[in-house]
Structures are given as structure tokens and as C-alpha cells.
Amino acid sequence: LAKTTQPISMDSYEGQEVNITCSHNNIATNDYITWYQQFPSQGPRFIIQGYKTKVTNEVASLFIPADRKSSTLSLPRVSLSDTAVYYCLVGIYSGGGADGLTFGKGTHLIIQP
Amino acid sequence: NAGVTQTPKFRVLKTGQSMTLLCAQDMNHEYMYWYRQDPGMGLRLIHYSVGEGTTAKGEVPDGYNVSRLKKQNFLLGLESAAPSQTSVYFCASSSTRDPPHYEQYFGPGTRLTVT
């Protein structure tokens, strides 16, 4: 199972770009990298997913180097409302199995004015 | 379209009591999951289901049972509640129509306290 390592917490300021890196040294060939966001008292929400290189959507970008042993979630111009816990997941659902897709403790991102 | 709903939102149990948490989804999703979240522990998978009539154990299944008699419902049961089961419980569902990682849609959570 691909284990992930993320910083426990990060601080930044409004308007800045925030990059959260996740290490996954034993990622398998078929594994995808997925990030979720969780606000207090709510369930997690899917942000972005990728396999290699770069993926961008309206919320964030995901950078994955060629060796895929790490990935970086990039949040452009953050605001106070981006204060949340961010989870990096590595794995794949195959035939319904949930192997490898554990949420871990996530990164608590705090945005200050 | 309500998405994923959970019943109840809050509950206080005494040690040894039993209860059932109900999760319902209206998105016709095949997969459903139950997680628990404790302070500083992230989310941990309790049980999951890949379709009506099927269930499987996750990371922390002990002390819980589940049933998926209908595709839209996933029930989590505590037969004899213990203080260690005090937690916030989240239900989620996902579709097989968008692999490879089927995006999970989460409910609002149930806060359970066992005294």
C-alpha cells in the first residue's frame, strides 16, 4: 500500500500561492494521486486528481514529477476561506476494493489576513 | 438532489447500548463507505460496499456491522457501544462511471458520543 507523508500544518496569507507537498515513495504503477479538502464540521470534498505531469482545474493545480514519488497541490491566490485540512491519497479502486485509499491525517492549512 | 444524507446528526449513547446510523444517497452510486474521524487521526475506513447486498471490511471494522439491502442505503450498526466509539462518522458514496479513482461524495457527518 502506498503510504503518504504530508506536513501536519502550514500557514500562509491571503493572496499568496500555497504549495502543499505529499511524499509517496512506494507508489504503484496503477496508482493515481487524489487530493481532498475538508472544512470544519463537514465531510471532505474532492479537489483534484492526477497520474503524471500537471493537472489544472478551476480550484487548484497538481504537479507530479516523472518519478511520481511526490506530488504538489498548488492553490493560487488563497483566501481566508481556503483554511481547511487537505488530504493526499494515493491508490486506486480496483473492482471496488478500497486498498491504499486512506485519508491519513492531512495538512491543516491556515490562511491569515 | 440531496446527495448524501445521514441520520441522525447527533446522538448520545450509554455504554452497552446499540444504535444504527443511516446513510442514504440519491445519485445511484454503486459504492458506499463508512468512515470515522477522531481528533488528530484523519478519516479511517470502517466498512464499505461495492453494490447492493455486498459489504467488506475496511481499516477499523471491529465493533461495527453494516448492511446494504438497498442500493441507495448503507447502514452502520453498533451492537454494544463503547466509549472508544465516540467519534464523528461520515458516510460517502462513489460511482463506477468515473474511474480510476471514483470521486467520493460525503455526507454531513454524525457526531456520536458514548458515555
PDB file of C-alpha atoms in Angstrom:
ATOM      1  CA  LEU A   1       0.000   0.000   0.000  1.00  0.00           C
ATOM      2  CA  ALA A   2       1.301   3.414  -0.923  1.00  0.00           C
ATOM      3  CA  LYS A   3       1.861   5.425   2.241  1.00  0.00           C
ATOM      4  CA  THR A   4       1.737   9.204   2.070  1.00  0.00           C
ATOM      5  CA  THR A   5       3.549  11.822   4.111  1.00  0.00           C
ATOM      6  CA  GLN A   6       2.346  15.416   4.324  1.00  0.00           C
ATOM      7  CA  PRO A   7       3.206  18.326   6.600  1.00  0.00           C
ATOM      8  CA  ILE A   8       0.929  18.444   9.616  1.00  0.00           C
ATOM      9  CA  SER A   9       0.248  22.152   9.237  1.00  0.00           C
ATOM     10  CA  MET A  10       1.072  25.191   7.103  1.00  0.00           C
ATOM     11  CA  ASP A  11       0.449  28.924   7.385  1.00  0.00           C
ATOM     12  CA  SER A  12       0.099  31.493   4.662  1.00  0.00           C
ATOM     13  CA  TYR A  13      -1.512  34.859   3.903  1.00  0.00           C
ATOM     14  CA  GLU A  14      -4.347  35.965   1.717  1.00  0.00           C
ATOM     15  CA  GLY A  15      -3.380  36.460  -1.908  1.00  0.00           C
ATOM     16  CA  GLN A  16      -0.371  34.148  -1.738  1.00  0.00           C
ATOM     17  CA  GLU A  17       0.140  30.941  -3.667  1.00  0.00           C
ATOM     18  CA  VAL A  18       0.272  27.893  -1.407  1.00  0.00           C
ATOM     19  CA  ASN A  19       2.031  24.666  -2.292  1.00  0.00           C
ATOM     20  CA  ILE A  20       1.434  21.509  -0.243  1.00  0.00           C
ATOM     21  CA  THR A  21       3.735  18.607  -0.985  1.00  0.00           C
ATOM     22  CA  CYS A  22       2.909  14.957  -0.437  1.00  0.00           C
ATOM     23  CA  SER A  23       5.525  12.191  -0.466  1.00  0.00           C
ATOM     24  CA  HIS A  24       4.588   8.728  -1.673  1.00  0.00           C
ATOM     25  CA  ASN A  25       7.814   6.828  -2.279  1.00  0.00           C
ATOM     26  CA  ASN A  26       6.241   3.409  -2.871  1.00  0.00           C
ATOM     27  CA  ILE A  27       3.524   4.492  -5.286  1.00  0.00           C
ATOM     28  CA  ALA A  28       2.458   1.670  -7.594  1.00  0.00           C
ATOM     29  CA  THR A  29       2.289   1.852 -11.371  1.00  0.00           C
ATOM     30  CA  ASN A  30      -1.514   1.931 -11.438  1.00  0.00           C
ATOM     31  CA  ASP A  31      -1.949   4.354  -8.534  1.00  0.00           C
ATOM     32  CA  TYR A  32      -3.487   7.767  -9.002  1.00  0.00           C
ATOM     33  CA  ILE A  33      -2.939  10.774  -6.734  1.00  0.00           C
ATOM     34  CA  THR A  34      -6.001  12.492  -5.371  1.00  0.00           C
ATOM     35  CA  TRP A  35      -6.489  15.478  -3.087  1.00  0.00           C
ATOM     36  CA  TYR A  36      -9.465  16.257  -0.873  1.00  0.00           C
ATOM     37  CA  GLN A  37     -10.350  19.362   1.142  1.00  0.00           C
ATOM     38  CA  GLN A  38     -12.199  19.309   4.455  1.00  0.00           C
ATOM     39  CA  PHE A  39     -13.708  22.276   6.266  1.00  0.00           C
ATOM     40  CA  PRO A  40     -14.586  22.043   9.978  1.00  0.00           C
ATOM     41  CA  SER A  41     -17.767  20.088  10.688  1.00  0.00           C
ATOM     42  CA  GLN A  42     -18.076  18.980   7.064  1.00  0.00           C
ATOM     43  CA  GLY A  43     -17.164  15.894   5.077  1.00  0.00           C
ATOM     44  CA  PRO A  44     -14.177  16.002   2.709  1.00  0.00           C
ATOM     45  CA  ARG A  45     -14.611  17.337  -0.794  1.00  0.00           C
ATOM     46  CA  PHE A  46     -12.745  16.160  -3.909  1.00  0.00           C
ATOM     47  CA  ILE A  47     -10.360  18.797  -5.302  1.00  0.00           C
ATOM     48  CA  ILE A  48      -8.197  17.276  -7.992  1.00  0.00           C
ATOM     49  CA  GLN A  49      -6.701  14.031  -9.276  1.00  0.00           C
ATOM     50  CA  GLY A  50      -3.760  13.175 -11.485  1.00  0.00           C
ATOM     51  CA  TYR A  51      -1.447  10.425 -12.692  1.00  0.00           C
ATOM     52  CA  LYS A  52       1.593  12.288 -14.033  1.00  0.00           C
ATOM     53  CA  THR A  53       2.826  15.741 -15.108  1.00  0.00           C
ATOM     54  CA  LYS A  54       0.398  18.551 -14.395  1.00  0.00           C
ATOM     55  CA  VAL A  55      -3.340  18.776 -13.934  1.00  0.00           C
ATOM     56  CA  THR A  56      -5.252  22.016 -13.507  1.00  0.00           C
ATOM     57  CA  ASN A  57      -8.857  22.794 -12.759  1.00  0.00           C
ATOM     58  CA  GLU A  58     -10.775  25.829 -11.551  1.00  0.00           C
ATOM     59  CA  VAL A  59      -9.714  25.242  -7.961  1.00  0.00           C
ATOM     60  CA  ALA A  60      -6.103  24.047  -7.974  1.00  0.00           C
ATOM     61  CA  SER A  61      -3.167  22.605  -9.864  1.00  0.00           C
ATOM     62  CA  LEU A  62      -1.464  19.307  -9.215  1.00  0.00           C
ATOM     63  CA  PHE A  63       2.186  18.837 -10.130  1.00  0.00           C
ATOM     64  CA  ILE A  64       3.591  15.312 -10.360  1.00  0.00           C
ATOM     65  CA  PRO A  65       7.270  14.747 -11.260  1.00  0.00           C
ATOM     66  CA  ALA A  66       8.357  12.000 -13.599  1.00  0.00           C
ATOM     67  CA  ASP A  67       9.292   9.572 -10.818  1.00  0.00           C
ATOM     68  CA  ARG A  68       5.835  10.125  -9.194  1.00  0.00           C
ATOM     69  CA  LYS A  69       7.328   9.729  -5.715  1.00  0.00           C
ATOM     70  CA  SER A  70       5.827  13.029  -4.644  1.00  0.00           C
ATOM     71  CA  SER A  71       3.166  15.473  -5.718  1.00  0.00           C
ATOM     72  CA  THR A  72       2.395  19.122  -5.020  1.00  0.00           C
ATOM     73  CA  LEU A  73      -1.020  20.666  -4.652  1.00  0.00           C
ATOM     74  CA  SER A  74      -0.911  24.326  -5.637  1.00  0.00           C
ATOM     75  CA  LEU A  75      -3.620  26.760  -4.542  1.00  0.00           C
ATOM     76  CA  PRO A  76      -3.356  30.113  -6.369  1.00  0.00           C
ATOM     77  CA  ARG A  77      -4.099  33.345  -4.528  1.00  0.00           C
ATOM     78  CA  VAL A  78      -5.577  31.817  -1.388  1.00  0.00           C
ATOM     79  CA  SER A  79      -8.260  33.497   0.685  1.00  0.00           C
ATOM     80  CA  LEU A  80      -9.401  33.048   4.278  1.00  0.00           C
ATOM     81  CA  SER A  81     -11.973  30.539   3.049  1.00  0.00           C
ATOM     82  CA  ASP A  82      -9.192  28.191   1.943  1.00  0.00           C
ATOM     83  CA  THR A  83      -8.406  27.465   5.589  1.00  0.00           C
ATOM     84  CA  ALA A  84      -9.061  23.731   5.781  1.00  0.00           C
ATOM     85  CA  VAL A  85      -7.444  20.312   6.066  1.00  0.00           C
ATOM     86  CA  TYR A  86      -6.050  18.941   2.809  1.00  0.00           C
ATOM     87  CA  TYR A  87      -5.640  15.184   2.300  1.00  0.00           C
ATOM     88  CA  CYS A  88      -3.399  13.455  -0.199  1.00  0.00           C
ATOM     89  CA  LEU A  89      -4.498   9.963  -1.241  1.00  0.00           C
ATOM     90  CA  VAL A  90      -2.597   7.511  -3.385  1.00  0.00           C
ATOM     91  CA  GLY A  91      -4.137   4.366  -4.728  1.00  0.00           C
ATOM     92  CA  ILE A  92      -6.833   3.016  -6.949  1.00  0.00           C
ATOM     93  CA  TYR A  93     -10.154   1.399  -6.527  1.00  0.00           C
ATOM     94  CA  SER A  94      -9.956  -1.859  -8.429  1.00  0.00           C
ATOM     95  CA  GLY A  95     -13.145  -3.848  -8.660  1.00  0.00           C
ATOM     96  CA  GLY A  96     -14.494  -1.988  -5.683  1.00  0.00           C
ATOM     97  CA  GLY A  97     -11.640  -2.591  -3.297  1.00  0.00           C
ATOM     98  CA  ALA A  98     -10.503   0.301  -1.171  1.00  0.00           C
ATOM     99  CA  ASP A  99      -6.900  -0.805  -0.756  1.00  0.00           C
ATOM    100  CA  GLY A 100      -4.467   2.019  -0.390  1.00  0.00           C
ATOM    101  CA  LEU A 101      -7.015   4.799  -0.331  1.00  0.00           C
ATOM    102  CA  THR A 102      -6.577   6.002   3.226  1.00  0.00           C
ATOM    103  CA  PHE A 103      -7.018   9.628   4.188  1.00  0.00           C
ATOM    104  CA  GLY A 104      -4.280   9.908   6.774  1.00  0.00           C
ATOM    105  CA  LYS A 105      -4.061  12.993   8.975  1.00  0.00           C
ATOM    106  CA  GLY A 106      -3.846  15.583   6.236  1.00  0.00           C
ATOM    107  CA  THR A 107      -2.317  19.069   6.237  1.00  0.00           C
ATOM    108  CA  HIS A 108      -4.042  21.774   8.248  1.00  0.00           C
ATOM    109  CA  LEU A 109      -3.702  24.948   6.155  1.00  0.00           C
ATOM    110  CA  ILE A 110      -4.310  28.216   7.970  1.00  0.00           C
ATOM    111  CA  ILE A 111      -4.699  31.395   5.936  1.00  0.00           C
ATOM    112  CA  GLN A 112      -4.226  34.681   7.726  1.00  0.00           C
ATOM    113  CA  PRO A 113      -5.362  38.155   6.621  1.00  0.00           C
TER     114      PRO A 113
ATOM    115  CA  ASN B   1     -30.919  16.143  -5.489  1.00  0.00           C
ATOM    116  CA  ALA B   2     -29.877  15.871  -1.843  1.00  0.00           C
ATOM    117  CA  GLY B   3     -26.619  13.978  -2.454  1.00  0.00           C
ATOM    118  CA  VAL B   4     -25.582  12.001   0.616  1.00  0.00           C
ATOM    119  CA  THR B   5     -27.632  12.367   3.786  1.00  0.00           C
ATOM    120  CA  GLN B   6     -27.000  10.928   7.231  1.00  0.00           C
ATOM    121  CA  THR B   7     -29.378  10.252  10.094  1.00  0.00           C
ATOM    122  CA  PRO B   8     -29.121  11.245  12.910  1.00  0.00           C
ATOM    123  CA  LYS B   9     -26.834  14.294  13.060  1.00  0.00           C
ATOM    124  CA  PHE B  10     -26.097  13.882  16.766  1.00  0.00           C
ATOM    125  CA  ARG B  11     -26.539  11.065  19.246  1.00  0.00           C
ATOM    126  CA  VAL B  12     -25.512  10.311  22.807  1.00  0.00           C
ATOM    127  CA  LEU B  13     -25.402   6.667  23.884  1.00  0.00           C
ATOM    128  CA  LYS B  14     -24.619   4.936  27.120  1.00  0.00           C
ATOM    129  CA  THR B  15     -22.042   2.165  27.150  1.00  0.00           C
ATOM    130  CA  GLY B  16     -23.626  -1.094  26.021  1.00  0.00           C
ATOM    131  CA  GLN B  17     -26.489   0.467  24.100  1.00  0.00           C
ATOM    132  CA  SER B  18     -26.992  -0.231  20.427  1.00  0.00           C
ATOM    133  CA  MET B  19     -27.876   2.020  17.533  1.00  0.00           C
ATOM    134  CA  THR B  20     -27.953   2.223  13.765  1.00  0.00           C
ATOM    135  CA  LEU B  21     -26.689   5.082  11.637  1.00  0.00           C
ATOM    136  CA  LEU B  22     -28.432   5.521   8.310  1.00  0.00           C
ATOM    137  CA  CYS B  23     -26.796   6.775   5.138  1.00  0.00           C
ATOM    138  CA  ALA B  24     -28.801   7.494   2.019  1.00  0.00           C
ATOM    139  CA  GLN B  25     -27.676   8.675  -1.423  1.00  0.00           C
ATOM    140  CA  ASP B  26     -29.787   9.689  -4.387  1.00  0.00           C
ATOM    141  CA  MET B  27     -27.052   9.640  -7.051  1.00  0.00           C
ATOM    142  CA  ASN B  28     -27.463   5.969  -7.971  1.00  0.00           C
ATOM    143  CA  HIS B  29     -23.893   5.287  -6.856  1.00  0.00           C
ATOM    144  CA  GLU B  30     -22.648   1.725  -6.667  1.00  0.00           C
ATOM    145  CA  TYR B  31     -20.066   2.205  -3.907  1.00  0.00           C
ATOM    146  CA  MET B  32     -20.740   3.364  -0.379  1.00  0.00           C
ATOM    147  CA  TYR B  33     -18.414   3.798   2.607  1.00  0.00           C
ATOM    148  CA  TRP B  34     -18.442   4.445   6.315  1.00  0.00           C
ATOM    149  CA  TYR B  35     -15.566   6.370   7.946  1.00  0.00           C
ATOM    150  CA  ARG B  36     -14.870   7.563  11.429  1.00  0.00           C
ATOM    151  CA  GLN B  37     -12.900  10.684  12.258  1.00  0.00           C
ATOM    152  CA  ASP B  38     -11.228  11.269  15.577  1.00  0.00           C
ATOM    153  CA  PRO B  39      -9.247  14.383  16.569  1.00  0.00           C
ATOM    154  CA  GLY B  40      -5.788  14.270  15.029  1.00  0.00           C
ATOM    155  CA  MET B  41      -6.449  10.923  13.329  1.00  0.00           C
ATOM    156  CA  GLY B  42      -7.816  11.855   9.927  1.00  0.00           C
ATOM    157  CA  LEU B  43     -10.505   9.625   8.440  1.00  0.00           C
ATOM    158  CA  ARG B  44     -10.378   5.873   8.855  1.00  0.00           C
ATOM    159  CA  LEU B  45     -12.427   3.471   6.765  1.00  0.00           C
ATOM    160  CA  ILE B  46     -14.730   1.199   8.793  1.00  0.00           C
ATOM    161  CA  HIS B  47     -16.637  -0.770   6.153  1.00  0.00           C
ATOM    162  CA  TYR B  48     -17.556  -0.314   2.539  1.00  0.00           C
ATOM    163  CA  SER B  49     -19.868  -1.776  -0.077  1.00  0.00           C
ATOM    164  CA  VAL B  50     -19.379  -2.233  -3.794  1.00  0.00           C
ATOM    165  CA  GLY B  51     -23.035  -2.882  -4.503  1.00  0.00           C
ATOM    166  CA  GLU B  52     -26.412  -3.876  -3.145  1.00  0.00           C
ATOM    167  CA  GLY B  53     -26.129  -6.903  -0.896  1.00  0.00           C
ATOM    168  CA  THR B  54     -22.324  -6.697  -0.541  1.00  0.00           C
ATOM    169  CA  THR B  55     -20.126  -5.429   2.282  1.00  0.00           C
ATOM    170  CA  ALA B  56     -16.427  -5.552   3.092  1.00  0.00           C
ATOM    171  CA  LYS B  57     -14.182  -4.627   6.000  1.00  0.00           C
ATOM    172  CA  GLY B  58     -12.055  -1.535   5.985  1.00  0.00           C
ATOM    173  CA  GLU B  59      -9.247  -0.433   8.262  1.00  0.00           C
ATOM    174  CA  VAL B  60     -11.123  -0.389  11.601  1.00  0.00           C
ATOM    175  CA  PRO B  61     -14.158  -2.723  11.380  1.00  0.00           C
ATOM    176  CA  ASP B  62     -14.200  -4.157  14.914  1.00  0.00           C
ATOM    177  CA  GLY B  63     -17.321  -3.304  16.913  1.00  0.00           C
ATOM    178  CA  TYR B  64     -19.352  -2.345  13.840  1.00  0.00           C
ATOM    179  CA  ASN B  65     -21.638  -4.132  11.421  1.00  0.00           C
ATOM    180  CA  VAL B  66     -23.093  -2.896   8.161  1.00  0.00           C
ATOM    181  CA  SER B  67     -25.817  -3.789   5.727  1.00  0.00           C
ATOM    182  CA  ARG B  68     -26.670  -2.706   2.186  1.00  0.00           C
ATOM    183  CA  LEU B  69     -30.103  -4.115   1.500  1.00  0.00           C
ATOM    184  CA  LYS B  70     -30.966  -1.339  -0.935  1.00  0.00           C
ATOM    185  CA  LYS B  71     -28.602   0.354  -3.367  1.00  0.00           C
ATOM    186  CA  GLN B  72     -29.340   3.796  -2.008  1.00  0.00           C
ATOM    187  CA  ASN B  73     -28.911   2.953   1.679  1.00  0.00           C
ATOM    188  CA  PHE B  74     -25.928   1.879   3.782  1.00  0.00           C
ATOM    189  CA  LEU B  75     -26.494   1.186   7.465  1.00  0.00           C
ATOM    190  CA  LEU B  76     -23.834   1.187  10.179  1.00  0.00           C
ATOM    191  CA  GLY B  77     -24.678  -0.646  13.391  1.00  0.00           C
ATOM    192  CA  LEU B  78     -23.122  -0.547  16.813  1.00  0.00           C
ATOM    193  CA  GLU B  79     -24.297  -3.605  18.756  1.00  0.00           C
ATOM    194  CA  SER B  80     -22.782  -2.659  22.112  1.00  0.00           C
ATOM    195  CA  ALA B  81     -21.430   0.870  22.133  1.00  0.00           C
ATOM    196  CA  ALA B  82     -18.149   1.624  23.896  1.00  0.00           C
ATOM    197  CA  PRO B  83     -16.591   4.997  24.819  1.00  0.00           C
ATOM    198  CA  SER B  84     -13.860   4.299  22.233  1.00  0.00           C
ATOM    199  CA  GLN B  85     -16.533   4.603  19.557  1.00  0.00           C
ATOM    200  CA  THR B  86     -17.098   8.265  20.388  1.00  0.00           C
ATOM    201  CA  SER B  87     -16.337   9.912  17.065  1.00  0.00           C
ATOM    202  CA  VAL B  88     -17.708  11.700  14.039  1.00  0.00           C
ATOM    203  CA  TYR B  89     -18.976   9.250  11.452  1.00  0.00           C
ATOM    204  CA  PHE B  90     -19.014  10.095   7.766  1.00  0.00           C
ATOM    205  CA  CYS B  91     -20.729   8.230   5.004  1.00  0.00           C
ATOM    206  CA  ALA B  92     -19.647   8.565   1.381  1.00  0.00           C
ATOM    207  CA  SER B  93     -20.620   7.208  -1.992  1.00  0.00           C
ATOM    208  CA  SER B  94     -18.995   6.984  -5.392  1.00  0.00           C
ATOM    209  CA  SER B  95     -19.800   5.852  -8.901  1.00  0.00           C
ATOM    210  CA  THR B  96     -18.119   3.297 -11.116  1.00  0.00           C
ATOM    211  CA  ARG B  97     -18.772   5.581 -14.050  1.00  0.00           C
ATOM    212  CA  ASP B  98     -15.703   7.753 -13.431  1.00  0.00           C
ATOM    213  CA  PRO B  99     -12.616   5.607 -12.817  1.00  0.00           C
ATOM    214  CA  PRO B 100      -9.826   5.281 -11.951  1.00  0.00           C
ATOM    215  CA  HIS B 101     -10.429   6.834  -8.555  1.00  0.00           C
ATOM    216  CA  TYR B 102     -14.106   7.146  -8.132  1.00  0.00           C
ATOM    217  CA  GLU B 103     -14.693  10.569  -6.601  1.00  0.00           C
ATOM    218  CA  GLN B 104     -16.276  10.182  -3.187  1.00  0.00           C
ATOM    219  CA  TYR B 105     -19.202  12.360  -2.155  1.00  0.00           C
ATOM    220  CA  PHE B 106     -19.504  12.757   1.589  1.00  0.00           C
ATOM    221  CA  GLY B 107     -22.441  13.284   3.891  1.00  0.00           C
ATOM    222  CA  PRO B 108     -22.534  15.930   6.640  1.00  0.00           C
ATOM    223  CA  GLY B 109     -21.499  13.517   9.379  1.00  0.00           C
ATOM    224  CA  THR B 110     -22.991  12.106  12.578  1.00  0.00           C
ATOM    225  CA  ARG B 111     -21.476  13.127  15.893  1.00  0.00           C
ATOM    226  CA  LEU B 112     -21.728  10.206  18.323  1.00  0.00           C
ATOM    227  CA  THR B 113     -20.841  10.360  21.998  1.00  0.00           C
ATOM    228  CA  VAL B 114     -20.726   7.225  24.119  1.00  0.00           C
ATOM    229  CA  THR B 115     -20.705   7.841  27.879  1.00  0.00           C
TER     230      THR B 115
END
